[in-house]
Short mmCIF file of C-alpha atoms in Angstrom, two decimals:
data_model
loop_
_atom_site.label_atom_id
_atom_site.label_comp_id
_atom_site.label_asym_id
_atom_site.label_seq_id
_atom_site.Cartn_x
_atom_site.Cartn_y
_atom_site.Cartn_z
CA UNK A 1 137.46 182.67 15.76
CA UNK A 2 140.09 185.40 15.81
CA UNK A 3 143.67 184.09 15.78
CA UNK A 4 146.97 185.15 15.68
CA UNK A 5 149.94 183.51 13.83
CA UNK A 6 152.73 182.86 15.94
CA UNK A 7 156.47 181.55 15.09
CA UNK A 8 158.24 179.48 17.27
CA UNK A 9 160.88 182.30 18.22
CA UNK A 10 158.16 185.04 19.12
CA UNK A 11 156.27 182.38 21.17
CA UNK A 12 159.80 181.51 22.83
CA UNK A 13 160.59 185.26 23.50
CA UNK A 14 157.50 185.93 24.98
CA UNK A 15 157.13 187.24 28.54
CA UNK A 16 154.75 187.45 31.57
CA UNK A 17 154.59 191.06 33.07
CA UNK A 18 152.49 193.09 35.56
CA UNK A 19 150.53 196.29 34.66
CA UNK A 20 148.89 198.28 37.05
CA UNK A 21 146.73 199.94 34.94
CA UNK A 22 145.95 196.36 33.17
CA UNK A 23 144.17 195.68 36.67
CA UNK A 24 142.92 199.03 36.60
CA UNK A 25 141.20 198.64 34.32
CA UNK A 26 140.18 195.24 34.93
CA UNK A 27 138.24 196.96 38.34
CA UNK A 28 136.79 199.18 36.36
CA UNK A 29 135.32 196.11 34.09
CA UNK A 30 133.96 194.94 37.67
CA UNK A 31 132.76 197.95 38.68
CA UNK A 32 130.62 198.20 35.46
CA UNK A 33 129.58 194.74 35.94
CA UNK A 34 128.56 194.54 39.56
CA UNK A 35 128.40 191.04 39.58
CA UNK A 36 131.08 188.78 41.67
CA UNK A 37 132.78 186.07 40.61
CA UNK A 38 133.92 184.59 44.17
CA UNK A 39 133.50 185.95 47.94
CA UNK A 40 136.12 187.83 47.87
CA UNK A 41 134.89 190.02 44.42
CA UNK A 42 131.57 190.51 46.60
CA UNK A 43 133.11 192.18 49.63
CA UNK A 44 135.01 194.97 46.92
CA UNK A 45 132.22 195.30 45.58
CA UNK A 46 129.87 195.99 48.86
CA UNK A 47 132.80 198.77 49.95
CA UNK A 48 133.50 200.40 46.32
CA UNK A 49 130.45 200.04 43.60
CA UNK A 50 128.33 202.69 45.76
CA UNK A 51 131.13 205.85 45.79
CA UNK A 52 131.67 204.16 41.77
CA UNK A 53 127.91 204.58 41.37
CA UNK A 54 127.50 207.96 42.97
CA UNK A 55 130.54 209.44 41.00
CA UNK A 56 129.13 208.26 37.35
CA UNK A 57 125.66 209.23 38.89
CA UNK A 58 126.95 213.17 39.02
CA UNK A 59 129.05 212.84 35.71
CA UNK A 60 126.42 211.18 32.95
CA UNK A 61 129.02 211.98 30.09
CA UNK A 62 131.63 210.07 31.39
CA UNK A 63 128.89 207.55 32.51
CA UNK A 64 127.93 206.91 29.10
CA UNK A 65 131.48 207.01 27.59
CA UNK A 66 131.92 203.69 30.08
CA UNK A 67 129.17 202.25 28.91
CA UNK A 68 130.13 202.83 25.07
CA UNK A 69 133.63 202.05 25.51
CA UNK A 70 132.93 198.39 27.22
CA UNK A 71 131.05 197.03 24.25
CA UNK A 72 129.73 193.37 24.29
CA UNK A 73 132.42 192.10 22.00
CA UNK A 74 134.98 194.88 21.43
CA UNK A 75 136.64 197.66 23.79
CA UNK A 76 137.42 200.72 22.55
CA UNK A 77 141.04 200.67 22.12
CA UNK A 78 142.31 204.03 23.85
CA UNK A 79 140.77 202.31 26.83
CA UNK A 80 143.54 199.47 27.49
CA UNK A 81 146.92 200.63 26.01
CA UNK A 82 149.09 197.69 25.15
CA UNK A 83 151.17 197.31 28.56
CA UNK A 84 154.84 197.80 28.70
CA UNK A 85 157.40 196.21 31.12
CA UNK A 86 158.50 198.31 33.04
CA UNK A 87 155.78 200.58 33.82
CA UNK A 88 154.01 202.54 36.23
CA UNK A 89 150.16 203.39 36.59
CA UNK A 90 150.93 206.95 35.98
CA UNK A 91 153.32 206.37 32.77
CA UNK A 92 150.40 204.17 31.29
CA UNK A 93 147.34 206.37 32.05
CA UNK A 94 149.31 208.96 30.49
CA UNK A 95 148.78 206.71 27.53
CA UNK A 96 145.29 206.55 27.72
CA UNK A 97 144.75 210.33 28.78
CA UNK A 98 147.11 211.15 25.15
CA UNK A 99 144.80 209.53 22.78
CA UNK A 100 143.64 211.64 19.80
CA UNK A 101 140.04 212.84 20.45
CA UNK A 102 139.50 211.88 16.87
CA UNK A 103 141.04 208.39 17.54
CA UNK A 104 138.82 208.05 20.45
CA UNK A 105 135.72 208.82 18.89
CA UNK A 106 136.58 205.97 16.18
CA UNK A 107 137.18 203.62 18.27
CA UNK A 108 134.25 204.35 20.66
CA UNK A 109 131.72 203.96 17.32
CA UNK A 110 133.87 200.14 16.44
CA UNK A 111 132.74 199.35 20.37
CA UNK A 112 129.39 200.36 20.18
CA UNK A 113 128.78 199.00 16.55
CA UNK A 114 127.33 201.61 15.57
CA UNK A 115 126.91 205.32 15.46
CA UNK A 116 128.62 207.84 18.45
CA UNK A 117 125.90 209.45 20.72
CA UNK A 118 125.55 213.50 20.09
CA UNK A 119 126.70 213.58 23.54
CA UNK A 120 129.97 211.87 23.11
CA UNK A 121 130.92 213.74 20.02
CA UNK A 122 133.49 215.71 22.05
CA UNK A 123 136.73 216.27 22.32
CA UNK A 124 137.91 215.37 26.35
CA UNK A 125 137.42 211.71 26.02
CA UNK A 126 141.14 210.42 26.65
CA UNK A 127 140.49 212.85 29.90
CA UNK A 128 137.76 211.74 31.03
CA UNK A 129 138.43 208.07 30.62
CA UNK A 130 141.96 208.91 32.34
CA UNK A 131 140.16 210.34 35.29
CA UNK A 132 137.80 207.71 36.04
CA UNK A 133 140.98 205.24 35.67
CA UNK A 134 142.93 207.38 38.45
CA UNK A 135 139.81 207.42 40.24
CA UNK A 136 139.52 203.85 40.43
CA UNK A 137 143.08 203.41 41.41
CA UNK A 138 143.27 205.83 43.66
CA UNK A 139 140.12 204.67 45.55
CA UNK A 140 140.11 200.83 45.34
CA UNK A 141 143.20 199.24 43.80
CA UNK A 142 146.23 201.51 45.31
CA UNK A 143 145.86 200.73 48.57
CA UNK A 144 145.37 197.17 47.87
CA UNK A 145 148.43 196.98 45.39
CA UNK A 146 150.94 195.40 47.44
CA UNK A 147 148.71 192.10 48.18
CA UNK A 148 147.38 192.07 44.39
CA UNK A 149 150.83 192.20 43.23
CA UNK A 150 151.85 189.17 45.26
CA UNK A 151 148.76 187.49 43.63
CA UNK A 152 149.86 188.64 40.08
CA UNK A 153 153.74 187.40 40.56
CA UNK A 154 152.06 184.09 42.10
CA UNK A 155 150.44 183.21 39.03
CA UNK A 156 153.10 184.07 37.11
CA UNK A 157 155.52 181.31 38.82
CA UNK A 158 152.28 179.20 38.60
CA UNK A 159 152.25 179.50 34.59
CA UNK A 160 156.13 179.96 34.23
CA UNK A 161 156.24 176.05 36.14
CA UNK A 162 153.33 174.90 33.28
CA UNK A 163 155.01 176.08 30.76
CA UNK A 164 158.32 173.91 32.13
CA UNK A 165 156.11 170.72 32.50
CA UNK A 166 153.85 170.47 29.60
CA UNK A 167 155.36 173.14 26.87
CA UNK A 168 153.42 176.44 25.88
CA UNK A 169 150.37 174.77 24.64
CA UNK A 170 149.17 173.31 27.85
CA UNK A 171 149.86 177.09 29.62
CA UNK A 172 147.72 178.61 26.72
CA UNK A 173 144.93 176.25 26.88
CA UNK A 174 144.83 177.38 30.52
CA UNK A 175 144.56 181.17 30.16
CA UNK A 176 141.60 182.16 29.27
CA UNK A 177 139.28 178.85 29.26
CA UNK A 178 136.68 178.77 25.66
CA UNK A 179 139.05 182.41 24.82
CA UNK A 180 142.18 181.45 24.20
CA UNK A 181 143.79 178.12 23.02
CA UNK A 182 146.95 176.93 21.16
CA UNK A 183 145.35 176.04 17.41
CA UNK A 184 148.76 174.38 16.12
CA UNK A 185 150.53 175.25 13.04
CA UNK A 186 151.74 178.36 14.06
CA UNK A 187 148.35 179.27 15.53
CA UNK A 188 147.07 180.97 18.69
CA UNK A 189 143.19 181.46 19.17
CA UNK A 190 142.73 184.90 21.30
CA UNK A 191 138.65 184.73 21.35
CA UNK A 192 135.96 183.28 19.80
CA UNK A 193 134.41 186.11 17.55
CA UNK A 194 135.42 185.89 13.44
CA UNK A 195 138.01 188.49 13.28
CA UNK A 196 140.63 188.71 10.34
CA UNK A 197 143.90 186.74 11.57
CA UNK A 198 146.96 188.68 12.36
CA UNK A 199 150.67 187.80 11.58
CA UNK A 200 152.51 188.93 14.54
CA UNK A 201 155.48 186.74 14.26
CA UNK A 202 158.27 188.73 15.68
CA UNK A 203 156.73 190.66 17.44
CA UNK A 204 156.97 191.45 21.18
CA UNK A 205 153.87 188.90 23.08
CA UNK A 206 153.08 189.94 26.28
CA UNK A 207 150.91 188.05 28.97
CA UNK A 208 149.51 189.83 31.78
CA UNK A 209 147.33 188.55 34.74
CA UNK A 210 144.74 190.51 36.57
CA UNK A 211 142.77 189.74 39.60
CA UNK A 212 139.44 190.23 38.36
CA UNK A 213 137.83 187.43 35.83
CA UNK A 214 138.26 189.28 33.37
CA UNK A 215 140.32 189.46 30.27
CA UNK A 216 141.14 191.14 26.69
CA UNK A 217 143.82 191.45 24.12
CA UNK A 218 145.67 194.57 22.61
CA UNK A 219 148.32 195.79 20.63
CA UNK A 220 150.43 198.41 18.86
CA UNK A 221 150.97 197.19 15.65
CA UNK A 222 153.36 195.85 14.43
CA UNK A 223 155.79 195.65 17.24
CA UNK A 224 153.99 194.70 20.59
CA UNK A 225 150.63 192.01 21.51
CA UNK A 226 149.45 191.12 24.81
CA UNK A 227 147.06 188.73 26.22
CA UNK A 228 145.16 189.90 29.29
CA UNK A 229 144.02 186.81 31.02
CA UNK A 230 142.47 186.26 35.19
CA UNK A 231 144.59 184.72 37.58
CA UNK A 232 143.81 180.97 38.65
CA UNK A 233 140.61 181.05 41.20
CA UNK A 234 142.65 179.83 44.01
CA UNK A 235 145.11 182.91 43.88
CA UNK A 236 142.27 185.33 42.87
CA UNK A 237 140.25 185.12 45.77
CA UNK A 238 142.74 184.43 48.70
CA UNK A 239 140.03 184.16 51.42
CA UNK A 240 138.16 181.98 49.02
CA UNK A 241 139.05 178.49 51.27
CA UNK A 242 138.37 178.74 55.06
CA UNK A 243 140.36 176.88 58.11
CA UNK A 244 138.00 174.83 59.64
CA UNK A 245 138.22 175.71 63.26
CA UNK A 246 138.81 172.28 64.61
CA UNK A 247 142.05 171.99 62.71
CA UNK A 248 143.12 175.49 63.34
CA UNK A 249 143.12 174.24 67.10
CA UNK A 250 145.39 171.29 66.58
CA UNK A 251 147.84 173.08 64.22
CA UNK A 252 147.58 176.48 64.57
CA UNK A 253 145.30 178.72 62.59
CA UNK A 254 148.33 179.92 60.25
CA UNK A 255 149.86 176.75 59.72
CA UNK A 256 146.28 174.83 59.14
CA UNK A 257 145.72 178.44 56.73
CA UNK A 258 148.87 176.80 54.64
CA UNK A 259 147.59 173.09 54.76
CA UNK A 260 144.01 173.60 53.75
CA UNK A 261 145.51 175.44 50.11
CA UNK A 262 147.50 173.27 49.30
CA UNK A 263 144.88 170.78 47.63
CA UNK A 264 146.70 171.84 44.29
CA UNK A 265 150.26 172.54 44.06
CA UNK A 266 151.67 176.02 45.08
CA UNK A 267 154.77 177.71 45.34
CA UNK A 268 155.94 179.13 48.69
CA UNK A 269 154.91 182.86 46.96
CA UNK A 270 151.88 181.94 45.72
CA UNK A 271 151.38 180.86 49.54
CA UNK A 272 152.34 183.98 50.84
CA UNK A 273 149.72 185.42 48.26
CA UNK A 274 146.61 183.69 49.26
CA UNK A 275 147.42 183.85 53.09
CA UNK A 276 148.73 186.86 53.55
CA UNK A 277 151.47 185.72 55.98
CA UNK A 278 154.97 186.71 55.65
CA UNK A 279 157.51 184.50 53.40
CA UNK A 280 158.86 183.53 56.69
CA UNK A 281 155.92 182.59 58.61
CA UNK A 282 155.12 180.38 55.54
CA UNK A 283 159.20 178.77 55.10
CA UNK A 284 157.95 177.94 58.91
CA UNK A 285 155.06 176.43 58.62
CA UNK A 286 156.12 174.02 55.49
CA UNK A 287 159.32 172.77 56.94
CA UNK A 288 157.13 171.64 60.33
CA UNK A 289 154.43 170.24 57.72
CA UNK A 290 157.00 168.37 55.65
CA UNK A 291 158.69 167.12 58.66
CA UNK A 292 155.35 165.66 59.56
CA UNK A 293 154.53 164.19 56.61
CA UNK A 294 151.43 166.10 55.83
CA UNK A 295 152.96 167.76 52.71
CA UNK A 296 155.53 167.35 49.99
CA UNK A 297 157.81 169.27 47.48
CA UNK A 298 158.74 168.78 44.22
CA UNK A 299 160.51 170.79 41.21
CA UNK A 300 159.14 172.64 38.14
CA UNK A 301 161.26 174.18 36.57
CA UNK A 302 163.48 176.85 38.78
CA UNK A 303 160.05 176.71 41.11
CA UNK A 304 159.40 174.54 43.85
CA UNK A 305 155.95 173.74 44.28
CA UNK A 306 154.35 171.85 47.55
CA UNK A 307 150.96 169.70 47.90
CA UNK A 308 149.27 167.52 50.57
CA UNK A 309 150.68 164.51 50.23
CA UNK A 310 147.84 161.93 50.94
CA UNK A 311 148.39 161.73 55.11
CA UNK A 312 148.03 165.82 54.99
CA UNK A 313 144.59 164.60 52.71
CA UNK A 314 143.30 162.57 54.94
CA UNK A 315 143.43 165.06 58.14
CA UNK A 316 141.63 167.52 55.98
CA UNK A 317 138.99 165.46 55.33
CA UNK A 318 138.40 163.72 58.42
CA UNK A 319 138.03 167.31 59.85
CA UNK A 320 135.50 168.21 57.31
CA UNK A 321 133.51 165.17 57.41
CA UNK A 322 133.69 165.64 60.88
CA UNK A 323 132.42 169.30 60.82
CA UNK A 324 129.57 168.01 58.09
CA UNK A 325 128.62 165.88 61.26
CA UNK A 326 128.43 168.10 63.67
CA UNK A 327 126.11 170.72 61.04
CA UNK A 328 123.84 167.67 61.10
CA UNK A 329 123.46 166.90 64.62
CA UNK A 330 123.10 170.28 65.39
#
């Protein structure tokens, strides 16, 4: 397993940050894919993977240098640049589109594990690979960045509470499920393949969330490591839990919208995340459900988090057992 060794003050300094190009680049992993991991994966894909498929379809270098660059156990490095806090999509695609050509080719023959196509033995690379990443966020995660980024800061409170409750080994375990796990000693497991260990105490450790299920790990030695890791399902695919429609009529389709996610608990952004209502519509909406009885609060941390308490569980599922029902009759 690869691992990294990890001293109590780095793992204590360490920080949770957003990168646009992290989930970038993360679409572009989907893109390559094609294959969904919830609903709400599927419908991007239906609108974006044809205009992805036509573009690589009229551009077969830059086709291939995808397909090179996203090997089956390593990406080429010049492709994900070790995020930095703060940063914009243009400062960090500047990264990518600055690599040496040389550099690029190297790491493009680690990914494939073995040697570069004729074709790829060229020098515009870090261009090309910085123009298919403007591509993709100019097309399909721009105008989407304002809900993702609620989703993204959502998790974060999510794994900044964990971390509160049950220390940083619990929130690591949690990251990247089979990837990623807290070893003891000093230890930090970062995937499964047999790759040296690397001492990285005091060193800046970053952990960034995308929205895709996806993840990776980078660095700039010896100074800066980050963990790229998918948000939790439940913030990831925000239309991923319907309102039935017979509880939508006797609380409102909103307010039922906020009562049906909270089967786990959630934070009053994370709400506004996987809604898509406004902070105040959701403030609303919990003070009338708390007043009822249907859900409760507590404190982690400097978050407060609300669930169902087990009144607000039973309406759910009488509705659904009722709608089951009905499915059969009908």
């Amino acid at each position: 397993m690869g691992w990294w060794q990890v001293n109590a003050d780095t793992l204590a300094g360490s920080r949770f940050v957003l990168s646009p190009l992290a989930e970038t680049f993360a679409c572009l992993q989907l893109l390559h894919r094609g294959t969904p991991a919830h609903p709400g994966e599927q419908a991007w894909l239906r609108d974006h993977l044809p205009g992805y498929r036509a573009r690589l379809a009229a551009d077969p270098v830059t086709a291939l240098l995808v397909r090179a660059g996203l090997g089956r156990s390593w990406i080429a490095d010049f492709l994900t640049p070790t995020p930095r806090s703060p940063e914009t999509f243009e400062e960090g695609v500047a990264r990518v589109r600055s690599a040496r050509p040389d550099a690029a080719r190297a790491n493009l023959r680690i990914s494939l594990a073995g040697p570069l196509p004729a074709s790829l033995d060229r020098d515009d690379l870090p261009e090309r690979a910085a123009g298919l990443l403007s591509c993709v966020w100019t097309e399909t995660v721009r105008p989407d960045w304002d809900r993702r980024r609620r989703v993204l800061e959502a998790d974060v409170v999510a794994r900044t509470a964990q971390v509160s409750r049950g220390g940083w080994a619990a929130a690591l375990d949690t990251l990247r499920p089979g990837r990623t796990r807290w070893l003891g000693d000093n230890r930090l497991q970062v995937n499964p393949h047999e790759y040296p260990p690397r001492e990285i105490s005091g060193a800046e450790l970053l952990f960034v969330p995308v929205t895709p299920k996806t993840g990776w790990v980078s660095w700039e030695e010896p100074d800066r490591y980050a963990v790229v890791y998918a948000c939790a399902g439940a913030l990831a695919d925000p239309g991923g839990t319907p309102v039935p429609a017979s509880l939508g009529a006797l609380l409102g389709t909103a307010r039922a919208g906020v009562l049906v996610r909270l089967g786990s608990p959630l934070s009053t952004s994370q709400l506004v995340a996987v809604t898509g209502q406004g902070l105040g519509s959701v403030g609303r909406h919990l003070r009338v459900l708390l007043d009822a009885g249907l859900v409760e609060r507590r404190r982690a941390g400097r978050s407060v988090l609300y669930s169902r308490t087990a009144a607000g569980q039973v309406l759910v599922d009488a509705v659904e057992a009722g709608n089951r029902a009905g499915t059969r009759r009908s």
